[in-house]
Amino acid sequence: MSGSDWCTIESDPGVFTELIAKFGVKGAQVEELWGLDEESAKRLSPIYGLIFLFKWDKTLQTDISANVLDDVPDGVFFAKQTIHNACATQALLSILLNRADKLELGDTLNGFREFTASLDAETIGMALANQNEIRVAHNSFAQPEPIQIEHAKDDEEGEAFHFISYVPVNGILYEIDGLQKGPRLIDGCDDDTWFEKAKTVLQQRMASYAQKELRFTLLAVCQDLQQKYEQEKQWLSSKKAGQSMELDGNDYINNFPVEQIDDRLSELDDLIKNETNKREKWKNENIRRRHNYFPFVLSLLQRLGQRNVLKELSEKAKEKKKEKITRMEEEQKKRDEAKKTTSDDTNTSAAK
């Protein structure tokens, strides 16, 4: 693999949403899913695809590889991963470029999509490695590293986490993993059933780790929620004003009870406000991610050393840590004793 000049990216919805905007895509954002329930899917609808982050385990790849296609079907964007740290961006692009009919991609991604349309997966991966606009957007999240730490070979070959995508294309649900030879065919689907089918596959994937690994992240690429709520507000306000309107295919608005419009408009105002606050929070968090705190920390340590208080503060910190550990051990001991008491009471009752 090439691409040592591509940085690693944090699996955070604020990071991915800003990355989408830097690509030039409009009307989309990324949200973290804490569950695969129907209510979560409905809240974010329409969802264009899912990004799954998991710990890569070579021993679990055999069954998965059995369903991988040798040839990439017509109309499916698939790129082999030829860049070490780009799997986050590739997972995101696999959704955006496969749902081009639903999204406003912008010049950069439309141009890349057209340029790679006739190329094989390996060549597309190499083309991505050399796509300057995408690489610059990706590397805008590089964190300052004023101190270079050399890692031993064993460390570099340790835990590896990987991003893959689930996306419906032309009536079929695919798993897109750039480390495979082609897309993995999951099942036939439509806009109403693909999420449920992806849910089944994701549950099977997570269950395969059998308690060995609990660190998973699931992100949904969906419509820009603020725009979605503002559009709904506009439609309902027009309906409330008595303006004659019928929206093709939008039974939700067409059948919405007039007497409930005021309550829904109030809810939408709160939702729009929440989205505005969330975007501001994401913006500030991304600024902090890029900021180089090293000069501040170094200056602080120097000042503390000059005032001869560094050792004292260090000792206080150690004491606080010891107190915290002691407190946690005592709390755990109390919980264990409570469980033992409950178990003894249960056994006594059963004996009677």
CSV table of C-alpha atoms in Angstrom, one decimal:
chain,number,residue,atom,x,y,z
A,1,MET,CA,0.0,0.0,0.0
A,2,SER,CA,1.0,3.6,-0.7
A,3,GLY,CA,-0.1,6.8,0.9
A,4,SER,CA,1.9,7.4,4.0
A,5,ASP,CA,1.1,11.1,3.6
A,6,TRP,CA,-2.6,10.5,4.4
A,7,CYS,CA,-3.4,11.0,8.0
A,8,THR,CA,-5.7,8.8,10.2
A,9,ILE,CA,-9.2,10.2,10.8
A,10,GLU,CA,-11.3,10.0,13.9
A,11,SER,CA,-14.6,8.2,13.7
A,12,ASP,CA,-16.7,11.2,14.7
A,13,PRO,CA,-19.8,12.5,12.9
A,14,GLY,CA,-18.7,16.1,13.1
A,15,VAL,CA,-15.4,15.2,11.4
A,16,PHE,CA,-17.2,13.2,8.6
A,17,THR,CA,-19.8,15.9,8.1
A,18,GLU,CA,-17.1,18.6,7.6
A,19,LEU,CA,-15.3,16.2,5.3
A,20,ILE,CA,-18.4,15.8,3.1
A,21,ALA,CA,-18.6,19.6,2.9
A,22,LYS,CA,-14.9,19.9,2.0
A,23,PHE,CA,-15.5,17.4,-0.9
A,24,GLY,CA,-18.1,19.9,-2.2
A,25,VAL,CA,-21.2,17.7,-1.4
A,26,LYS,CA,-24.3,19.6,-0.4
A,27,GLY,CA,-27.4,18.5,1.5
A,28,ALA,CA,-25.8,15.6,3.4
A,29,GLN,CA,-24.4,14.9,6.9
A,30,VAL,CA,-23.2,12.1,9.1
A,31,GLU,CA,-24.8,11.0,12.3
A,32,GLU,CA,-23.7,8.3,14.8
A,33,LEU,CA,-26.2,5.4,15.3
A,34,TRP,CA,-26.3,4.1,18.9
A,35,GLY,CA,-28.7,1.3,17.8
A,36,LEU,CA,-30.2,-0.3,14.8
A,37,ASP,CA,-33.9,0.1,15.8
A,38,GLU,CA,-36.6,1.3,13.5
A,39,GLU,CA,-37.0,4.6,15.4
A,40,SER,CA,-33.4,5.6,14.8
A,41,ALA,CA,-33.6,4.9,11.1
A,42,LYS,CA,-36.9,6.8,10.8
A,43,ARG,CA,-35.4,9.8,12.6
A,44,LEU,CA,-32.6,10.1,10.1
A,45,SER,CA,-34.5,9.1,7.0
A,46,PRO,CA,-33.5,9.2,4.2
A,47,ILE,CA,-30.3,7.3,5.0
A,48,TYR,CA,-28.0,6.9,2.0
A,49,GLY,CA,-25.6,4.4,3.5
A,50,LEU,CA,-23.9,3.1,6.7
A,51,ILE,CA,-20.2,3.3,7.7
A,52,PHE,CA,-19.0,0.6,10.1
A,53,LEU,CA,-15.8,0.8,12.1
A,54,PHE,CA,-14.5,-2.4,13.7
A,55,LYS,CA,-11.3,-4.2,14.8
A,56,TRP,CA,-10.0,-6.0,11.8
A,57,ASP,CA,-9.4,-9.7,12.5
A,58,LYS,CA,-7.9,-11.9,9.8
A,59,THR,CA,-9.4,-15.1,11.3
A,60,LEU,CA,-12.9,-13.8,10.8
A,61,GLN,CA,-12.5,-12.9,7.1
A,62,THR,CA,-13.0,-16.4,5.5
A,63,ASP,CA,-16.8,-16.6,5.7
A,64,ILE,CA,-17.1,-12.9,4.6
A,65,SER,CA,-14.9,-13.5,1.5
A,66,ALA,CA,-17.1,-16.3,0.3
A,67,ASN,CA,-19.7,-13.8,-0.9
A,68,VAL,CA,-17.4,-11.3,-2.5
A,69,LEU,CA,-17.8,-10.8,-6.2
A,70,ASP,CA,-14.9,-11.3,-8.6
A,71,ASP,CA,-16.2,-8.6,-11.0
A,72,VAL,CA,-17.6,-5.2,-10.0
A,73,PRO,CA,-21.2,-4.9,-11.3
A,74,ASP,CA,-22.1,-2.1,-13.7
A,75,GLY,CA,-23.1,1.0,-11.9
A,76,VAL,CA,-21.3,0.2,-8.7
A,77,PHE,CA,-18.4,2.3,-7.6
A,78,PHE,CA,-15.7,0.2,-5.9
A,79,ALA,CA,-12.0,1.1,-5.3
A,80,LYS,CA,-9.3,-1.2,-4.0
A,81,GLN,CA,-7.6,0.4,-1.0
A,82,THR,CA,-4.1,1.3,-2.0
A,83,ILE,CA,-3.6,3.9,0.8
A,84,HIS,CA,-2.8,3.0,4.3
A,85,ASN,CA,-4.8,5.6,6.2
A,86,ALA,CA,-7.6,6.4,3.8
A,87,CYS,CA,-10.2,3.7,4.6
A,88,ALA,CA,-12.4,6.3,6.4
A,89,THR,CA,-12.5,8.5,3.3
A,90,GLN,CA,-12.9,5.5,1.0
A,91,ALA,CA,-15.9,4.3,3.1
A,92,LEU,CA,-17.4,7.7,2.8
A,93,LEU,CA,-16.8,7.9,-1.0
A,94,SER,CA,-18.3,4.5,-1.5
A,95,ILE,CA,-21.6,5.8,-0.2
A,96,LEU,CA,-21.5,9.2,-1.8
A,97,LEU,CA,-20.5,8.0,-5.3
A,98,ASN,CA,-22.9,5.1,-5.2
A,99,ARG,CA,-25.8,7.3,-4.3
A,100,ALA,CA,-25.0,10.1,-6.8
A,101,ASP,CA,-28.6,10.0,-8.0
A,102,LYS,CA,-29.7,11.1,-4.5
A,103,LEU,CA,-27.0,13.7,-3.8
A,104,GLU,CA,-25.5,16.9,-5.1
A,105,LEU,CA,-21.9,15.7,-5.3
A,106,GLY,CA,-20.3,18.9,-6.6
A,107,ASP,CA,-17.5,19.3,-9.2
A,108,THR,CA,-14.7,17.4,-7.4
A,109,LEU,CA,-16.6,14.1,-6.8
A,110,ASN,CA,-18.6,14.3,-10.1
A,111,GLY,CA,-15.3,14.8,-11.9
A,112,PHE,CA,-13.6,11.9,-10.1
A,113,ARG,CA,-16.6,9.6,-10.7
A,114,GLU,CA,-16.6,10.4,-14.5
A,115,PHE,CA,-12.9,10.0,-14.7
A,116,THR,CA,-12.9,6.5,-13.1
A,117,ALA,CA,-16.1,5.2,-14.6
A,118,SER,CA,-14.2,2.9,-17.1
A,119,LEU,CA,-11.3,1.9,-14.8
A,120,ASP,CA,-10.8,-1.3,-12.8
A,121,ALA,CA,-10.9,-1.3,-9.0
A,122,GLU,CA,-7.1,-1.4,-8.6
A,123,THR,CA,-6.6,1.6,-10.9
A,124,ILE,CA,-9.4,3.5,-9.2
A,125,GLY,CA,-7.6,3.0,-5.9
A,126,MET,CA,-4.4,4.4,-7.4
A,127,ALA,CA,-6.3,7.3,-8.9
A,128,LEU,CA,-7.7,8.1,-5.5
A,129,ALA,CA,-4.2,8.2,-4.0
A,130,ASN,CA,-3.3,10.8,-6.5
A,131,GLN,CA,-6.5,12.9,-6.3
A,132,ASN,CA,-5.2,16.1,-4.8
A,133,GLU,CA,-8.5,17.8,-3.8
A,134,ILE,CA,-9.7,14.7,-1.9
A,135,ARG,CA,-6.3,14.2,-0.2
A,136,VAL,CA,-6.2,17.8,0.9
A,137,ALA,CA,-9.7,17.6,2.3
A,138,HIS,CA,-8.8,14.3,4.1
A,139,ASN,CA,-5.5,15.7,5.5
A,140,SER,CA,-7.2,18.9,6.8
A,141,PHE,CA,-7.9,16.8,9.9
A,142,ALA,CA,-4.2,16.0,10.5
A,143,GLN,CA,-3.3,16.6,14.1
A,144,PRO,CA,-0.1,18.4,15.0
A,145,GLU,CA,2.7,16.1,16.0
A,146,PRO,CA,5.6,18.2,17.2
A,147,ILE,CA,7.2,15.1,18.7
A,148,GLN,CA,7.8,12.1,16.4
A,149,ILE,CA,7.7,8.8,18.3
A,150,GLU,CA,9.3,5.8,16.7
A,151,HIS,CA,7.2,2.7,17.0
A,152,ALA,CA,8.6,-0.8,17.1
A,153,LYS,CA,7.5,-3.2,14.4
A,154,ASP,CA,5.4,-5.1,16.8
A,155,ASP,CA,3.5,-2.0,17.7
A,156,GLU,CA,2.8,-1.2,14.1
A,157,GLU,CA,1.4,-4.7,13.6
A,158,GLY,CA,-0.8,-4.5,16.6
A,159,GLU,CA,-4.5,-3.6,16.7
A,160,ALA,CA,-5.9,-2.4,13.4
A,161,PHE,CA,-9.4,-0.8,13.0
A,162,HIS,CA,-11.1,-0.6,9.6
A,163,PHE,CA,-14.0,1.3,8.0
A,164,ILE,CA,-16.4,-0.4,5.5
A,165,SER,CA,-19.7,0.7,4.0
A,166,TYR,CA,-23.1,-0.7,3.4
A,167,VAL,CA,-25.0,0.9,0.5
A,168,PRO,CA,-27.9,-0.1,-1.7
A,169,VAL,CA,-27.2,0.2,-5.5
A,170,ASN,CA,-29.6,-0.7,-8.3
A,171,GLY,CA,-31.8,-2.8,-6.0
A,172,ILE,CA,-29.0,-4.7,-4.3
A,173,LEU,CA,-27.4,-4.2,-0.9
A,174,TYR,CA,-23.6,-4.3,-1.0
A,175,GLU,CA,-20.8,-4.3,1.6
A,176,ILE,CA,-18.0,-2.2,0.2
A,177,ASP,CA,-14.6,-3.0,1.7
A,178,GLY,CA,-11.5,-1.8,-0.2
A,179,LEU,CA,-9.4,-4.6,1.3
A,180,GLN,CA,-11.5,-7.2,-0.6
A,181,LYS,CA,-11.2,-8.0,-4.3
A,182,GLY,CA,-14.7,-6.7,-5.0
A,183,PRO,CA,-18.0,-5.7,-3.4
A,184,ARG,CA,-19.7,-8.2,-1.2
A,185,LEU,CA,-23.3,-9.0,-2.4
A,186,ILE,CA,-25.7,-9.1,0.6
A,187,ASP,CA,-29.2,-9.3,-0.8
A,188,GLY,CA,-31.8,-7.8,-3.1
A,189,CYS,CA,-33.5,-4.8,-1.5
A,190,ASP,CA,-35.4,-1.5,-2.1
A,191,ASP,CA,-35.4,1.9,-0.3
A,192,ASP,CA,-37.7,0.5,2.4
A,193,THR,CA,-35.9,-2.8,3.1
A,194,TRP,CA,-32.1,-2.3,2.7
A,195,PHE,CA,-31.6,-0.9,6.3
A,196,GLU,CA,-33.2,-3.9,7.9
A,197,LYS,CA,-31.0,-6.2,5.8
A,198,ALA,CA,-27.9,-4.3,6.7
A,199,LYS,CA,-28.9,-4.5,10.3
A,200,THR,CA,-29.0,-8.3,10.1
A,201,VAL,CA,-25.5,-8.4,8.6
A,202,LEU,CA,-24.1,-6.0,11.1
A,203,GLN,CA,-25.5,-7.9,14.0
A,204,GLN,CA,-23.9,-11.1,12.7
A,205,ARG,CA,-20.6,-9.3,12.3
A,206,MET,CA,-20.6,-8.0,15.9
A,207,ALA,CA,-21.8,-11.4,17.3
A,208,SER,CA,-18.8,-13.1,15.5
A,209,TYR,CA,-16.4,-11.4,17.9
A,210,ALA,CA,-18.1,-13.3,20.8
A,211,GLN,CA,-17.3,-10.8,23.6
A,212,LYS,CA,-13.7,-10.5,22.5
A,213,GLU,CA,-14.3,-7.0,21.1
A,214,LEU,CA,-16.9,-4.4,22.0
A,215,ARG,CA,-15.4,-1.4,20.2
A,216,PHE,CA,-17.6,-0.7,17.2
A,217,THR,CA,-18.8,2.6,15.7
A,218,LEU,CA,-21.7,2.9,13.3
A,219,LEU,CA,-22.3,6.1,11.3
A,220,ALA,CA,-25.2,6.9,9.0
A,221,VAL,CA,-24.8,9.2,5.9
A,222,CYS,CA,-28.1,10.9,5.7
A,223,GLN,CA,-29.9,14.0,4.5
A,224,ASP,CA,-28.8,17.3,6.1
A,225,LEU,CA,-31.2,17.3,9.1
A,226,GLN,CA,-31.4,21.1,9.4
A,227,GLN,CA,-32.4,21.4,5.8
A,228,LYS,CA,-34.9,18.5,6.2
A,229,TYR,CA,-36.6,20.2,9.2
A,230,GLU,CA,-36.7,23.6,7.5
A,231,GLN,CA,-38.3,22.1,4.4
A,232,GLU,CA,-40.9,20.3,6.5
A,233,LYS,CA,-41.6,23.5,8.3
A,234,GLN,CA,-42.1,25.4,5.1
A,235,TRP,CA,-44.5,22.8,3.7
A,236,LEU,CA,-46.5,22.6,6.9
A,237,SER,CA,-46.7,26.4,7.2
A,238,SER,CA,-48.0,26.6,3.7
A,239,LYS,CA,-50.6,23.9,4.5
A,240,LYS,CA,-51.6,25.8,7.6
A,241,ALA,CA,-52.1,29.0,5.6
A,242,GLY,CA,-54.6,27.2,3.4
A,243,GLN,CA,-52.4,27.2,0.3
A,244,SER,CA,-53.5,24.5,-2.0
A,245,MET,CA,-50.6,22.0,-2.5
A,246,GLU,CA,-50.1,18.3,-3.2
A,247,LEU,CA,-46.6,16.9,-2.9
A,248,ASP,CA,-46.0,13.9,-5.2
A,249,GLY,CA,-45.0,10.9,-3.2
A,250,ASN,CA,-45.1,12.8,0.1
A,251,ASP,CA,-48.0,11.2,1.9
A,252,TYR,CA,-46.6,12.4,5.3
A,253,ILE,CA,-47.3,16.1,4.4
A,254,ASN,CA,-50.3,15.4,2.2
A,255,ASN,CA,-52.1,13.5,5.0
A,256,PHE,CA,-50.8,15.5,8.0
A,257,PRO,CA,-53.8,16.6,10.2
A,258,VAL,CA,-54.2,20.4,10.1
A,259,GLU,CA,-55.1,20.5,13.8
A,260,GLN,CA,-51.7,19.1,14.7
A,261,ILE,CA,-49.6,21.5,12.6
A,262,ASP,CA,-49.0,24.0,15.4
A,263,ASP,CA,-47.5,21.4,17.7
A,264,ARG,CA,-45.3,20.0,15.0
A,265,LEU,CA,-44.1,23.4,14.0
A,266,SER,CA,-43.1,24.0,17.6
A,267,GLU,CA,-41.2,20.7,17.6
A,268,LEU,CA,-39.5,21.6,14.3
A,269,ASP,CA,-38.3,24.9,15.8
A,270,ASP,CA,-36.6,23.0,18.6
A,271,LEU,CA,-35.1,20.5,16.3
A,272,ILE,CA,-33.7,23.2,14.0
A,273,LYS,CA,-32.2,25.0,17.1
A,274,ASN,CA,-30.7,21.7,18.2
A,275,GLU,CA,-29.1,21.2,14.8
A,276,THR,CA,-27.7,24.7,14.8
A,277,ASN,CA,-26.2,24.2,18.2
A,278,LYS,CA,-24.8,20.8,17.2
A,279,ARG,CA,-23.1,22.2,14.1
A,280,GLU,CA,-21.5,25.0,16.2
A,281,LYS,CA,-20.3,22.4,18.7
A,282,TRP,CA,-18.8,20.2,15.9
A,283,LYS,CA,-17.1,23.3,14.4
A,284,ASN,CA,-15.4,24.1,17.7
A,285,GLU,CA,-14.4,20.5,18.3
A,286,ASN,CA,-12.8,20.3,14.9
A,287,ILE,CA,-10.9,23.5,15.6
A,288,ARG,CA,-9.6,22.0,18.8
A,289,ARG,CA,-8.6,18.8,17.0
A,290,ARG,CA,-6.4,20.7,14.6
A,291,HIS,CA,-4.9,23.0,17.2
A,292,ASN,CA,-1.3,22.5,18.4
A,293,TYR,CA,-1.4,22.5,22.2
A,294,PHE,CA,2.2,21.5,22.5
A,295,PRO,CA,3.7,25.1,22.9
A,296,PHE,CA,1.2,25.9,25.6
A,297,VAL,CA,1.8,22.7,27.5
A,298,LEU,CA,5.6,23.1,27.2
A,299,SER,CA,5.4,26.7,28.4
A,300,LEU,CA,3.2,25.8,31.3
A,301,LEU,CA,5.6,23.1,32.4
A,302,GLN,CA,8.5,25.5,32.2
A,303,ARG,CA,6.7,28.1,34.3
A,304,LEU,CA,5.7,25.5,36.9
A,305,GLY,CA,9.3,24.3,37.0
A,306,GLN,CA,10.6,27.8,37.5
A,307,ARG,CA,8.3,28.3,40.4
A,308,ASN,CA,9.3,25.0,42.0
A,309,VAL,CA,5.8,23.7,42.2
A,310,LEU,CA,5.9,21.0,39.5
A,311,LYS,CA,7.0,18.3,41.9
A,312,GLU,CA,4.4,19.3,44.4
A,313,LEU,CA,1.6,19.2,41.8
A,314,SER,CA,2.8,15.9,40.5
A,315,GLU,CA,2.7,14.3,44.0
A,316,LYS,CA,-0.8,15.7,44.5
A,317,ALA,CA,-2.0,14.2,41.2
A,318,LYS,CA,-0.5,10.8,42.2
A,319,GLU,CA,-2.4,11.0,45.6
A,320,LYS,CA,-5.7,11.9,43.9
A,321,LYS,CA,-5.2,8.9,41.5
A,322,LYS,CA,-4.5,6.6,44.5
A,323,GLU,CA,-7.6,7.9,46.3
A,324,LYS,CA,-9.7,7.3,43.1
A,325,ILE,CA,-8.5,3.8,42.7
A,326,THR,CA,-9.1,3.0,46.4
A,327,ARG,CA,-12.6,4.5,46.1
A,328,MET,CA,-13.4,2.4,43.0
A,329,GLU,CA,-12.1,-0.8,44.7
A,330,GLU,CA,-14.3,-0.1,47.8
A,331,GLU,CA,-17.3,0.5,45.6
A,332,GLN,CA,-16.7,-2.7,43.7
A,333,LYS,CA,-16.3,-4.6,47.0
A,334,LYS,CA,-19.7,-3.3,48.1
A,335,ARG,CA,-21.3,-4.4,44.9
A,336,ASP,CA,-19.8,-7.9,45.1
A,337,GLU,CA,-21.0,-8.2,48.7
A,338,ALA,CA,-24.5,-7.1,47.7
A,339,LYS,CA,-24.6,-9.6,44.9
A,340,LYS,CA,-23.4,-12.4,47.3
A,341,THR,CA,-26.1,-11.4,49.9
A,342,THR,CA,-28.8,-11.5,47.2
A,343,SER,CA,-27.5,-14.9,46.0
A,344,ASP,CA,-27.5,-16.3,49.5
A,345,ASP,CA,-31.0,-15.0,50.1
A,346,THR,CA,-32.2,-16.6,46.9
A,347,ASN,CA,-30.6,-20.0,47.7
A,348,THR,CA,-32.1,-19.9,51.2
A,349,SER,CA,-35.6,-19.1,49.9
A,350,ALA,CA,-35.2,-22.0,47.3
A,351,ALA,CA,-34.2,-24.4,50.1
A,352,LYS,CA,-37.3,-23.6,52.1
